[in-house]
Short mmCIF file of C-alpha atoms in Angstrom, two decimals:
data_model
loop_
_atom_site.label_atom_id
_atom_site.label_comp_id
_atom_site.label_asym_id
_atom_site.label_seq_id
_atom_site.Cartn_x
_atom_site.Cartn_y
_atom_site.Cartn_z
CA UNK A 1 0.00 0.00 0.00
CA UNK A 2 1.22 3.47 -0.89
CA UNK A 3 0.58 6.13 1.75
CA UNK A 4 0.84 9.78 0.68
CA UNK A 5 3.83 11.76 1.89
CA UNK A 6 4.26 15.52 2.25
CA UNK A 7 7.25 17.76 1.83
CA UNK A 8 10.26 17.61 -0.48
CA UNK A 9 8.99 20.35 -2.82
CA UNK A 10 12.36 22.08 -3.12
CA UNK A 11 14.21 18.81 -3.74
CA UNK A 12 11.66 17.77 -6.38
CA UNK A 13 11.89 21.12 -8.17
CA UNK A 14 15.68 20.92 -8.12
CA UNK A 15 15.61 17.32 -9.39
CA UNK A 16 13.45 18.41 -12.33
CA UNK A 17 15.87 21.28 -12.99
CA UNK A 18 18.72 18.80 -12.99
CA UNK A 19 16.74 16.53 -15.35
CA UNK A 20 16.34 19.43 -17.81
CA UNK A 21 20.07 20.13 -17.56
CA UNK A 22 21.06 16.51 -18.14
CA UNK A 23 18.57 16.21 -21.00
CA UNK A 24 20.40 18.99 -22.78
CA UNK A 25 23.75 17.21 -22.38
CA UNK A 26 26.98 18.92 -23.37
CA UNK A 27 26.09 22.44 -24.53
CA UNK A 28 29.09 22.38 -26.88
CA UNK A 29 27.00 19.91 -28.95
CA UNK A 30 24.11 21.50 -30.92
CA UNK A 31 20.65 20.96 -29.42
CA UNK A 32 18.34 18.47 -31.15
CA UNK A 33 15.17 19.89 -32.65
CA UNK A 34 11.86 17.95 -32.73
CA UNK A 35 12.02 18.31 -36.53
CA UNK A 36 15.35 16.43 -36.58
CA UNK A 37 13.84 13.66 -34.45
CA UNK A 38 10.74 13.53 -36.66
CA UNK A 39 12.81 13.22 -39.83
CA UNK A 40 15.84 11.24 -38.70
CA UNK A 41 14.57 9.00 -35.87
CA UNK A 42 11.37 8.22 -37.72
CA UNK A 43 11.06 4.59 -36.59
CA UNK A 44 11.19 5.72 -32.95
CA UNK A 45 8.52 8.32 -33.79
CA UNK A 46 6.39 5.59 -35.38
CA UNK A 47 6.69 3.40 -32.29
CA UNK A 48 5.66 6.24 -29.99
CA UNK A 49 2.66 6.98 -32.23
CA UNK A 50 1.61 3.32 -32.43
CA UNK A 51 1.91 2.55 -28.72
CA UNK A 52 0.87 6.05 -27.69
CA UNK A 53 -2.18 5.28 -29.85
CA UNK A 54 -2.08 8.77 -31.39
CA UNK A 55 -1.00 9.61 -34.92
CA UNK A 56 0.85 12.93 -34.72
CA UNK A 57 4.46 12.89 -35.88
CA UNK A 58 5.36 16.31 -34.42
CA UNK A 59 3.92 15.49 -31.03
CA UNK A 60 5.66 12.11 -30.87
CA UNK A 61 8.98 13.72 -31.83
CA UNK A 62 8.64 16.35 -29.11
CA UNK A 63 7.72 13.64 -26.59
CA UNK A 64 10.89 11.70 -27.50
CA UNK A 65 12.97 14.83 -26.95
CA UNK A 66 11.29 15.55 -23.62
CA UNK A 67 11.73 11.89 -22.53
CA UNK A 68 15.43 11.90 -23.46
CA UNK A 69 14.78 9.04 -25.87
CA UNK A 70 13.03 6.88 -23.26
CA UNK A 71 10.30 5.64 -25.60
CA UNK A 72 7.99 4.28 -22.90
CA UNK A 73 8.18 7.64 -21.12
CA UNK A 74 7.43 9.35 -24.47
CA UNK A 75 4.44 7.02 -25.02
CA UNK A 76 3.23 7.96 -21.52
CA UNK A 77 3.48 11.68 -22.43
CA UNK A 78 1.50 11.16 -25.64
CA UNK A 79 -1.19 9.15 -23.83
CA UNK A 80 -1.49 11.91 -21.23
CA UNK A 81 -1.73 14.60 -23.92
CA UNK A 82 -4.57 12.84 -25.75
CA UNK A 83 -6.74 13.03 -22.64
CA UNK A 84 -6.69 16.85 -22.96
CA UNK A 85 -8.36 16.86 -26.40
CA UNK A 86 -12.04 16.39 -27.31
CA UNK A 87 -12.92 13.54 -29.63
CA UNK A 88 -14.62 14.64 -32.85
CA UNK A 89 -15.71 11.15 -33.83
CA UNK A 90 -14.68 8.00 -35.69
CA UNK A 91 -13.06 7.83 -39.11
CA UNK A 92 -14.24 5.64 -41.96
CA UNK A 93 -12.25 2.36 -41.67
CA UNK A 94 -8.89 2.59 -43.49
CA UNK A 95 -8.74 0.89 -46.87
CA UNK A 96 -5.35 -0.82 -46.92
CA UNK A 97 -6.09 -2.34 -50.36
CA UNK A 98 -5.93 1.21 -51.77
CA UNK A 99 -2.56 1.90 -50.08
CA UNK A 100 0.11 3.85 -51.98
CA UNK A 101 2.64 1.09 -51.48
CA UNK A 102 6.25 1.89 -50.58
CA UNK A 103 7.07 -1.62 -49.38
CA UNK A 104 5.29 -4.89 -50.02
CA UNK A 105 6.70 -8.37 -49.57
CA UNK A 106 5.33 -11.89 -49.42
CA UNK A 107 7.00 -15.00 -48.05
CA UNK A 108 4.33 -17.24 -49.59
CA UNK A 109 4.38 -16.25 -53.27
CA UNK A 110 7.49 -15.51 -55.26
CA UNK A 111 5.68 -13.95 -58.19
CA UNK A 112 2.55 -12.08 -57.32
CA UNK A 113 0.52 -9.38 -59.06
CA UNK A 114 1.97 -6.00 -58.14
CA UNK A 115 5.36 -7.57 -57.38
CA UNK A 116 7.63 -7.68 -54.36
CA UNK A 117 8.86 -4.21 -53.45
CA UNK A 118 11.56 -4.09 -50.78
CA UNK A 119 11.29 -0.36 -50.10
CA UNK A 120 13.37 1.24 -47.31
CA UNK A 121 14.30 -1.90 -45.35
CA UNK A 122 16.94 -3.09 -42.90
CA UNK A 123 16.48 -6.59 -44.38
CA UNK A 124 19.58 -7.90 -46.19
CA UNK A 125 21.83 -5.28 -44.60
CA UNK A 126 24.91 -6.77 -42.95
CA UNK A 127 24.32 -5.12 -39.58
CA UNK A 128 27.80 -3.63 -39.63
CA UNK A 129 28.22 -0.25 -37.96
CA UNK A 130 28.52 2.35 -40.70
CA UNK A 131 31.23 4.78 -39.65
CA UNK A 132 30.55 6.93 -42.70
CA UNK A 133 27.32 8.02 -40.96
CA UNK A 134 29.37 9.51 -38.12
CA UNK A 135 31.16 11.67 -40.65
CA UNK A 136 27.88 12.99 -42.10
CA UNK A 137 28.59 11.88 -45.67
CA UNK A 138 25.97 13.21 -48.13
CA UNK A 139 23.40 10.59 -49.19
CA UNK A 140 23.04 9.99 -52.95
CA UNK A 141 19.60 10.30 -54.57
CA UNK A 142 17.79 6.93 -54.53
CA UNK A 143 17.53 5.03 -57.81
CA UNK A 144 14.23 5.16 -59.68
CA UNK A 145 12.48 2.82 -62.08
CA UNK A 146 9.21 2.97 -64.03
CA UNK A 147 6.42 2.36 -61.55
CA UNK A 148 3.78 -0.33 -62.02
CA UNK A 149 0.43 1.43 -61.78
CA UNK A 150 -1.53 -1.84 -61.44
CA UNK A 151 -3.35 -2.27 -58.15
CA UNK A 152 -1.58 -4.73 -55.85
CA UNK A 153 -4.17 -7.17 -54.50
CA UNK A 154 -3.74 -8.47 -50.98
CA UNK A 155 -2.02 -11.86 -50.97
CA UNK A 156 -4.81 -13.17 -48.74
CA UNK A 157 -7.30 -12.21 -51.48
CA UNK A 158 -5.30 -14.30 -53.96
CA UNK A 159 -5.50 -17.32 -51.63
CA UNK A 160 -9.13 -16.42 -50.93
CA UNK A 161 -9.86 -16.59 -54.66
CA UNK A 162 -9.50 -20.37 -54.36
CA UNK A 163 -11.50 -20.36 -51.11
CA UNK A 164 -8.43 -21.77 -49.37
CA UNK A 165 -8.33 -19.26 -46.50
CA UNK A 166 -10.98 -18.41 -43.93
CA UNK A 167 -13.04 -15.32 -44.66
CA UNK A 168 -12.70 -12.37 -42.33
CA UNK A 169 -15.62 -11.57 -40.04
CA UNK A 170 -17.90 -9.38 -42.21
CA UNK A 171 -17.98 -5.60 -41.76
CA UNK A 172 -21.29 -4.22 -40.57
CA UNK A 173 -21.19 -0.39 -40.62
CA UNK A 174 -23.91 -0.24 -37.95
CA UNK A 175 -22.39 -2.79 -35.57
CA UNK A 176 -20.89 -1.33 -32.38
CA UNK A 177 -17.07 -1.38 -32.23
CA UNK A 178 -15.52 -1.91 -28.80
CA UNK A 179 -13.33 0.92 -27.52
CA UNK A 180 -11.09 0.25 -24.56
CA UNK A 181 -10.31 3.96 -24.16
CA UNK A 182 -13.96 4.41 -23.14
CA UNK A 183 -14.99 1.15 -21.48
CA UNK A 184 -12.84 -0.98 -19.20
CA UNK A 185 -11.66 -4.25 -20.74
CA UNK A 186 -13.88 -7.23 -19.84
CA UNK A 187 -13.29 -10.90 -20.61
CA UNK A 188 -13.86 -12.66 -22.88
CA UNK A 189 -13.03 -9.75 -25.20
CA UNK A 190 -14.19 -9.66 -28.81
CA UNK A 191 -11.62 -9.69 -31.59
CA UNK A 192 -12.20 -5.94 -32.13
CA UNK A 193 -11.06 -5.20 -28.57
CA UNK A 194 -8.18 -7.66 -28.81
CA UNK A 195 -6.90 -6.00 -32.00
CA UNK A 196 -7.20 -2.52 -30.43
CA UNK A 197 -5.33 -3.73 -27.37
CA UNK A 198 -2.59 -5.40 -29.44
CA UNK A 199 -2.28 -2.38 -31.76
CA UNK A 200 -1.30 -0.19 -28.78
CA UNK A 201 0.53 -2.97 -26.93
CA UNK A 202 4.23 -2.98 -26.15
CA UNK A 203 6.34 -4.14 -29.08
CA UNK A 204 8.80 -6.01 -26.86
CA UNK A 205 6.05 -7.87 -24.99
CA UNK A 206 4.26 -8.88 -28.21
CA UNK A 207 7.55 -9.79 -29.88
CA UNK A 208 8.40 -12.17 -27.02
CA UNK A 209 4.91 -13.71 -27.07
CA UNK A 210 5.01 -14.10 -30.86
CA UNK A 211 8.43 -15.72 -30.57
CA UNK A 212 7.12 -18.08 -27.89
CA UNK A 213 4.45 -19.36 -30.32
CA UNK A 214 7.18 -20.13 -32.85
CA UNK A 215 9.12 -22.08 -30.22
CA UNK A 216 6.17 -24.30 -29.47
CA UNK A 217 4.16 -22.45 -26.81
CA UNK A 218 0.92 -22.30 -28.80
CA UNK A 219 2.28 -23.15 -32.22
CA UNK A 220 0.28 -21.77 -35.18
CA UNK A 221 2.53 -22.57 -38.21
CA UNK A 222 2.67 -19.02 -39.53
CA UNK A 223 3.70 -17.76 -42.97
CA UNK A 224 4.00 -14.07 -43.78
CA UNK A 225 1.34 -13.87 -46.48
CA UNK A 226 2.14 -10.21 -46.91
CA UNK A 227 3.62 -7.16 -45.27
CA UNK A 228 2.77 -3.84 -46.85
CA UNK A 229 3.75 -0.33 -45.80
CA UNK A 230 2.69 2.95 -47.35
CA UNK A 231 0.13 5.73 -47.28
CA UNK A 232 -3.62 5.40 -46.81
CA UNK A 233 -6.26 8.09 -46.84
CA UNK A 234 -8.16 9.02 -43.66
CA UNK A 235 -11.82 9.82 -44.35
CA UNK A 236 -14.21 11.36 -41.88
CA UNK A 237 -17.95 11.97 -42.15
CA UNK A 238 -18.84 15.64 -41.55
CA UNK A 239 -22.35 15.90 -40.10
CA UNK A 240 -22.89 19.49 -41.25
CA UNK A 241 -21.95 18.61 -44.83
CA UNK A 242 -23.66 15.23 -45.04
CA UNK A 243 -20.71 13.52 -46.72
CA UNK A 244 -17.27 12.11 -45.88
CA UNK A 245 -14.13 14.09 -46.66
CA UNK A 246 -10.43 13.23 -46.65
CA UNK A 247 -8.46 14.56 -43.68
CA UNK A 248 -5.15 13.65 -45.32
CA UNK A 249 -2.92 10.60 -45.50
CA UNK A 250 -1.16 8.55 -42.86
CA UNK A 251 1.52 5.88 -43.12
CA UNK A 252 0.64 2.40 -41.82
CA UNK A 253 2.19 -1.07 -41.83
CA UNK A 254 -0.02 -4.11 -42.28
CA UNK A 255 0.87 -7.77 -41.76
CA UNK A 256 -1.27 -10.65 -43.02
CA UNK A 257 -0.16 -13.87 -41.36
CA UNK A 258 -1.35 -17.10 -42.99
CA UNK A 259 -1.60 -19.91 -40.45
CA UNK A 260 -2.34 -23.58 -39.85
CA UNK A 261 -5.37 -24.75 -41.76
CA UNK A 262 -8.53 -25.91 -40.09
CA UNK A 263 -11.51 -27.84 -41.39
CA UNK A 264 -14.47 -29.75 -40.00
CA UNK A 265 -17.02 -32.36 -40.98
CA UNK A 266 -19.04 -29.65 -42.72
CA UNK A 267 -16.29 -27.26 -43.88
CA UNK A 268 -13.30 -28.07 -46.11
CA UNK A 269 -9.90 -27.22 -44.64
CA UNK A 270 -8.78 -23.61 -45.03
CA UNK A 271 -5.80 -21.59 -43.87
CA UNK A 272 -6.50 -19.39 -40.84
CA UNK A 273 -5.37 -15.80 -40.30
CA UNK A 274 -3.65 -13.46 -37.90
CA UNK A 275 -3.70 -9.72 -38.50
CA UNK A 276 -1.40 -6.86 -37.57
CA UNK A 277 -1.69 -3.12 -38.24
CA UNK A 278 0.15 -0.13 -36.81
CA UNK A 279 1.06 3.51 -37.43
CA UNK A 280 4.08 4.38 -39.53
CA UNK A 281 6.74 1.82 -40.45
CA UNK A 282 6.40 -0.74 -37.66
CA UNK A 283 7.04 -4.10 -39.24
CA UNK A 284 8.28 -6.05 -36.22
CA UNK A 285 5.29 -4.82 -34.25
CA UNK A 286 2.77 -5.66 -36.99
CA UNK A 287 4.22 -9.18 -37.36
CA UNK A 288 4.21 -9.79 -33.60
CA UNK A 289 0.65 -8.49 -33.37
CA UNK A 290 -0.46 -10.86 -36.15
CA UNK A 291 1.17 -13.86 -34.42
CA UNK A 292 -0.49 -13.06 -31.10
CA UNK A 293 -3.85 -12.25 -32.73
CA UNK A 294 -3.88 -15.74 -34.25
CA UNK A 295 -2.70 -17.43 -31.01
CA UNK A 296 -5.53 -15.72 -29.10
CA UNK A 297 -8.07 -17.31 -31.46
CA UNK A 298 -7.35 -20.75 -29.98
CA UNK A 299 -10.92 -21.27 -28.74
CA UNK A 300 -12.38 -20.44 -32.18
CA UNK A 301 -10.38 -23.30 -33.71
CA UNK A 302 -10.83 -25.65 -30.74
CA UNK A 303 -7.12 -25.59 -29.96
CA UNK A 304 -6.08 -26.51 -26.45
CA UNK A 305 -5.21 -23.32 -24.55
CA UNK A 306 -2.04 -24.05 -22.63
CA UNK A 307 0.51 -21.39 -23.63
CA UNK A 308 0.77 -17.78 -22.38
CA UNK A 309 0.20 -16.34 -25.89
CA UNK A 310 -3.19 -18.13 -26.03
CA UNK A 311 -4.36 -16.75 -22.69
CA UNK A 312 -6.46 -13.70 -23.51
CA UNK A 313 -6.65 -12.33 -19.99
CA UNK A 314 -2.90 -12.73 -19.47
CA UNK A 315 -1.96 -11.13 -22.81
CA UNK A 316 -4.44 -8.25 -22.85
CA UNK A 317 -3.90 -7.38 -19.17
CA UNK A 318 -0.12 -7.08 -19.53
CA UNK A 319 0.41 -5.74 -23.05
CA UNK A 320 0.09 -2.05 -22.22
CA UNK A 321 3.47 -0.59 -21.31
CA UNK A 322 2.00 2.55 -19.74
CA UNK A 323 -0.08 0.47 -17.34
CA UNK A 324 2.85 -1.87 -16.75
CA UNK A 325 5.35 0.87 -16.07
CA UNK A 326 2.87 2.65 -13.82
CA UNK A 327 2.50 -0.32 -11.53
CA UNK A 328 6.12 -1.46 -11.63
CA UNK A 329 7.53 2.03 -11.15
CA UNK A 330 5.16 2.97 -8.35
CA UNK A 331 7.28 0.62 -6.23
CA UNK A 332 9.85 3.44 -6.16
CA UNK A 333 7.48 5.76 -4.31
CA UNK A 334 7.61 5.97 -0.51
CA UNK A 335 6.12 2.85 1.11
CA UNK A 336 7.47 3.72 4.55
CA UNK A 337 4.33 3.07 6.59
CA UNK A 338 3.59 -0.18 4.80
CA UNK A 339 7.15 -1.38 5.24
CA UNK A 340 7.20 -0.35 8.90
CA UNK A 341 4.16 -2.56 9.48
CA UNK A 342 5.99 -5.49 7.86
CA UNK A 343 9.08 -4.84 9.98
CA UNK A 344 7.01 -4.84 13.17
CA UNK A 345 5.28 -8.06 12.16
CA UNK A 346 8.55 -9.77 11.20
CA UNK A 347 10.18 -8.78 14.50
CA UNK A 348 7.28 -10.28 16.36
CA UNK A 349 7.55 -13.52 14.36
CA UNK A 350 11.28 -13.73 14.96
CA UNK A 351 10.86 -12.98 18.66
CA UNK A 352 8.40 -15.84 19.01
CA UNK A 353 10.62 -18.14 16.92
CA UNK A 354 13.72 -17.29 18.98
CA UNK A 355 11.85 -17.76 22.23
CA UNK A 356 10.64 -21.17 21.13
CA UNK A 357 14.06 -22.31 19.84
CA UNK A 358 16.58 -21.15 22.40
CA UNK A 359 14.97 -19.06 25.06
CA UNK A 360 15.01 -15.33 25.73
CA UNK A 361 18.81 -14.95 26.25
CA UNK A 362 19.41 -14.98 22.45
CA UNK A 363 17.11 -12.10 21.58
CA UNK A 364 19.21 -9.34 20.00
CA UNK A 365 18.86 -5.75 21.23
CA UNK A 366 17.13 -3.56 18.67
CA UNK A 367 19.95 -1.37 17.37
CA UNK A 368 17.68 0.93 15.39
CA UNK A 369 15.69 1.99 18.38
CA UNK B 1 -11.50 9.73 -53.11
CA UNK B 2 -14.11 9.58 -55.85
CA UNK B 3 -13.28 5.92 -56.32
CA UNK B 4 -14.35 5.15 -52.75
CA UNK B 5 -17.48 7.26 -52.85
CA UNK B 6 -18.85 7.36 -56.36
CA UNK B 7 -21.65 9.62 -55.15
CA UNK B 8 -19.47 12.04 -53.20
CA UNK B 9 -20.02 15.60 -54.46
CA UNK B 10 -17.19 17.46 -56.24
CA UNK B 11 -16.88 19.63 -53.12
CA UNK B 12 -15.66 16.59 -51.16
CA UNK B 13 -12.70 16.23 -53.52
CA UNK B 14 -11.91 19.97 -53.14
CA UNK B 15 -12.00 19.70 -49.34
CA UNK B 16 -9.82 16.58 -49.52
CA UNK B 17 -7.21 18.40 -51.59
CA UNK B 18 -7.22 21.37 -49.20
CA UNK B 19 -6.59 18.95 -46.30
CA UNK B 20 -3.43 17.80 -48.02
CA UNK B 21 -2.15 21.28 -48.88
CA UNK B 22 0.82 22.76 -47.04
CA UNK B 23 -0.10 25.71 -44.83
CA UNK B 24 2.36 27.86 -46.78
CA UNK B 25 0.67 27.01 -50.10
CA UNK B 26 -2.69 28.22 -48.76
CA UNK B 27 -1.26 31.28 -47.02
CA UNK B 28 0.62 32.41 -50.12
CA UNK B 29 -2.42 31.89 -52.36
CA UNK B 30 -4.55 34.15 -50.14
CA UNK B 31 -1.90 36.88 -50.12
CA UNK B 32 -1.32 36.67 -53.88
CA UNK B 33 -4.88 36.35 -55.18
CA UNK B 34 -7.32 37.39 -52.44
CA UNK B 35 -5.52 40.17 -50.54
CA UNK B 36 -7.71 41.83 -47.93
CA UNK B 37 -10.31 39.03 -48.03
CA UNK B 38 -12.80 39.42 -45.17
CA UNK B 39 -14.15 36.43 -43.27
CA UNK B 40 -15.07 35.54 -39.72
CA UNK B 41 -14.98 32.35 -37.70
CA UNK B 42 -18.43 30.79 -37.38
CA UNK B 43 -17.04 28.49 -34.68
CA UNK B 44 -13.67 28.89 -32.96
CA UNK B 45 -11.04 26.72 -34.64
CA UNK B 46 -10.14 23.76 -32.44
CA UNK B 47 -7.86 20.74 -32.25
CA UNK B 48 -9.26 17.36 -31.30
CA UNK B 49 -9.09 13.65 -31.94
CA UNK B 50 -10.55 11.32 -34.50
CA UNK B 51 -10.48 7.59 -33.74
CA UNK B 52 -9.05 5.77 -36.76
CA UNK B 53 -10.32 2.32 -37.58
CA UNK B 54 -8.78 -0.69 -39.21
CA UNK B 55 -10.60 -3.74 -40.50
CA UNK B 56 -9.93 -7.26 -39.24
CA UNK B 57 -7.74 -8.96 -41.84
CA UNK B 58 -7.81 -5.78 -43.97
CA UNK B 59 -11.39 -6.17 -45.24
CA UNK B 60 -13.36 -7.55 -42.27
CA UNK B 61 -15.14 -6.13 -39.25
CA UNK B 62 -13.91 -2.75 -37.98
CA UNK B 63 -11.73 -2.26 -34.91
CA UNK B 64 -10.40 0.89 -33.26
CA UNK B 65 -6.76 1.26 -34.28
CA UNK B 66 -5.79 4.46 -32.48
CA UNK B 67 -6.52 8.17 -32.67
CA UNK B 68 -5.12 11.00 -34.78
CA UNK B 69 -5.02 14.71 -34.01
CA UNK B 70 -7.26 16.81 -36.24
CA UNK B 71 -7.63 20.59 -36.54
CA UNK B 72 -10.95 22.01 -37.75
CA UNK B 73 -12.47 25.38 -38.46
CA UNK B 74 -15.74 26.76 -39.82
CA UNK B 75 -15.71 30.25 -41.37
CA UNK B 76 -18.21 32.57 -43.08
CA UNK B 77 -17.36 34.92 -45.93
CA UNK B 78 -18.91 38.41 -45.96
CA UNK B 79 -21.09 37.21 -48.83
CA UNK B 80 -22.50 34.41 -46.69
CA UNK B 81 -20.76 31.29 -47.96
CA UNK B 82 -19.76 28.93 -45.12
CA UNK B 83 -16.55 26.95 -45.43
CA UNK B 84 -15.43 23.87 -43.52
CA UNK B 85 -11.74 23.14 -43.01
CA UNK B 86 -10.34 20.03 -41.33
CA UNK B 87 -7.00 18.30 -41.59
CA UNK B 88 -4.76 15.87 -39.74
CA UNK B 89 -2.51 17.57 -37.19
CA UNK B 90 -2.97 20.54 -34.88
CA UNK B 91 -2.40 23.40 -37.33
CA UNK B 92 -5.36 25.72 -36.73
CA UNK B 93 -4.14 28.25 -39.30
CA UNK B 94 -4.24 25.55 -41.96
CA UNK B 95 -7.77 24.49 -40.93
CA UNK B 96 -8.95 28.13 -41.14
CA UNK B 97 -7.33 28.68 -44.55
CA UNK B 98 -8.77 25.40 -45.85
CA UNK B 99 -12.20 26.56 -44.68
CA UNK B 100 -11.69 29.92 -46.42
CA UNK B 101 -10.93 28.21 -49.74
CA UNK B 102 -13.84 25.79 -49.32
CA UNK B 103 -16.08 28.86 -48.94
CA UNK B 104 -14.47 30.72 -51.85
CA UNK B 105 -14.91 27.66 -54.06
CA UNK B 106 -18.65 27.82 -53.38
CA UNK B 107 -18.76 31.43 -54.59
CA UNK B 108 -19.45 31.22 -58.33
CA UNK B 109 -17.20 34.19 -59.11
CA UNK B 110 -14.20 32.64 -57.35
CA UNK B 111 -14.54 28.94 -58.14
CA UNK B 112 -12.33 28.96 -61.23
CA UNK B 113 -9.65 31.02 -59.51
CA UNK B 114 -9.62 28.65 -56.50
CA UNK B 115 -9.25 25.66 -58.78
CA UNK B 116 -6.52 27.35 -60.85
CA UNK B 117 -4.46 29.01 -58.10
CA UNK B 118 -4.91 26.55 -55.21
CA UNK B 119 -6.38 23.16 -56.12
CA UNK B 120 -4.45 22.55 -59.35
CA UNK B 121 -0.99 23.43 -57.97
CA UNK B 122 -1.56 21.38 -54.78
CA UNK B 123 -2.74 18.38 -56.79
CA UNK B 124 0.23 18.73 -59.12
CA UNK B 125 2.63 18.72 -56.17
CA UNK B 126 0.90 15.69 -54.59
CA UNK B 127 1.05 13.85 -57.93
CA UNK B 128 4.74 14.71 -58.33
CA UNK B 129 5.56 13.46 -54.84
CA UNK B 130 3.48 10.32 -55.37
CA UNK B 131 5.19 9.57 -58.67
CA UNK B 132 8.57 10.13 -57.05
CA UNK B 133 7.74 7.74 -54.16
CA UNK B 134 6.43 5.15 -56.62
CA UNK B 135 9.50 5.38 -58.89
CA UNK B 136 11.86 4.98 -55.92
CA UNK B 137 9.86 2.01 -54.62
CA UNK B 138 9.84 0.48 -58.12
CA UNK B 139 13.65 0.49 -58.17
CA UNK B 140 13.54 -1.85 -55.15
CA UNK B 141 11.24 -4.36 -56.86
CA UNK B 142 12.88 -7.75 -56.50
CA UNK B 143 12.58 -10.94 -58.51
CA UNK B 144 13.51 -13.80 -56.25
CA UNK B 145 14.29 -17.14 -57.85
CA UNK B 146 14.34 -20.44 -56.01
CA UNK B 147 17.32 -22.77 -56.05
CA UNK B 148 17.37 -26.54 -55.58
CA UNK B 149 19.49 -27.37 -52.55
CA UNK B 150 21.37 -30.63 -51.96
CA UNK B 151 21.15 -33.93 -53.80
CA UNK B 152 17.74 -35.16 -52.64
#
């Protein structure tokens, strides 16, 4: 139990002053601007937006600067900021099939309509430190090639054309969509709430859970059907106008995982699916999300639930790094009264134990008193 | 956006283009072509949130993905036309300017000028950037080929 304490105002103010000083670092080195973070640490910005659950590149960049690069702290700042703004409403669901694709790969089909486009990827790099970057060498213009204007169908739609993959639950525009920012999470959660929870969940936590399914803790035999990254339009219905308008474009990463097939006496066998989607370029996160989404569907496919990644309550209750850090880090706050009670109780136990074992002559004097 | 909403009015496409304009493009167009334009805010411009939605598996049931910041403004011209401006981000000046051009576009005498001086250049820039992105991505198109491994 945490009991409130008073006092320490001057020390706290000075500590925050010292934090600001240390954040700045050596003043002989130029100060970072949020614009530099936004443009040059863009993957960190994307992670803060995805797990902060707020698409705003400038805000995420500023939060990273304020948090000294502590991304969970930055996510916390973004989450706190969003509570200060009114909500105008809900956007029309994003159409990822209409994405302006900058990266699109499939591990299931070598040749697919629309092609495999590597885009700006760390894949196939040698992971050697590039000392030329330290010297600030100018970057040459990227190569260009004639673009294919054909629409790139989702790989899952190609498999779906042969009816060899389960269909997604149908979209009903009038059906309510669960929102865990408004209503507390209850179990069992629908897939809508699970996907919302996973979309804002901690990348490291979901990565570890996804990895655990690959190692046998809730195995789902995944293939990356497709990963695509690029720009999609955000559309919003304006009541006063009576029609939907575009608010602009955002970058998202989508992962379609194709998993272990399932059939029954009445249904032919079909591949099953796991789905991942996040803000910006967040491939590892989208893949991990898709693995965990599929693992959490164990009951739907009558799979025995025995691994952590299949346990909805365990996964959804511990995926949020702001909640996690809040409860873990609160242990740092003064627990003096609580601990004093434990000390008193323990002394009493030990006194009784000592008295029973060897008699009163062995009881130590209490040095602290 | 016409492809998603075949019945969306032409005004929706204009508003969509204004949402993707740079603030500087709108500001400079006002100064250059409508200096001294009078308008007033019908509602104070404000920043808020819109909850973005994904669809399960890309085309299935909707789920709440996460929010985005949105700035919006509603303005009236002296001649009575009301304009709506809204765009991703927190730039209230941009929302106001977008609303001003939405209103001007509704004024018969200004529609052509808005399309010529604002909409066309913004669309041209967006198309240029899109083509550039697509050409760079196309250069990373890969043709994997499979190899037989071992003797079996």
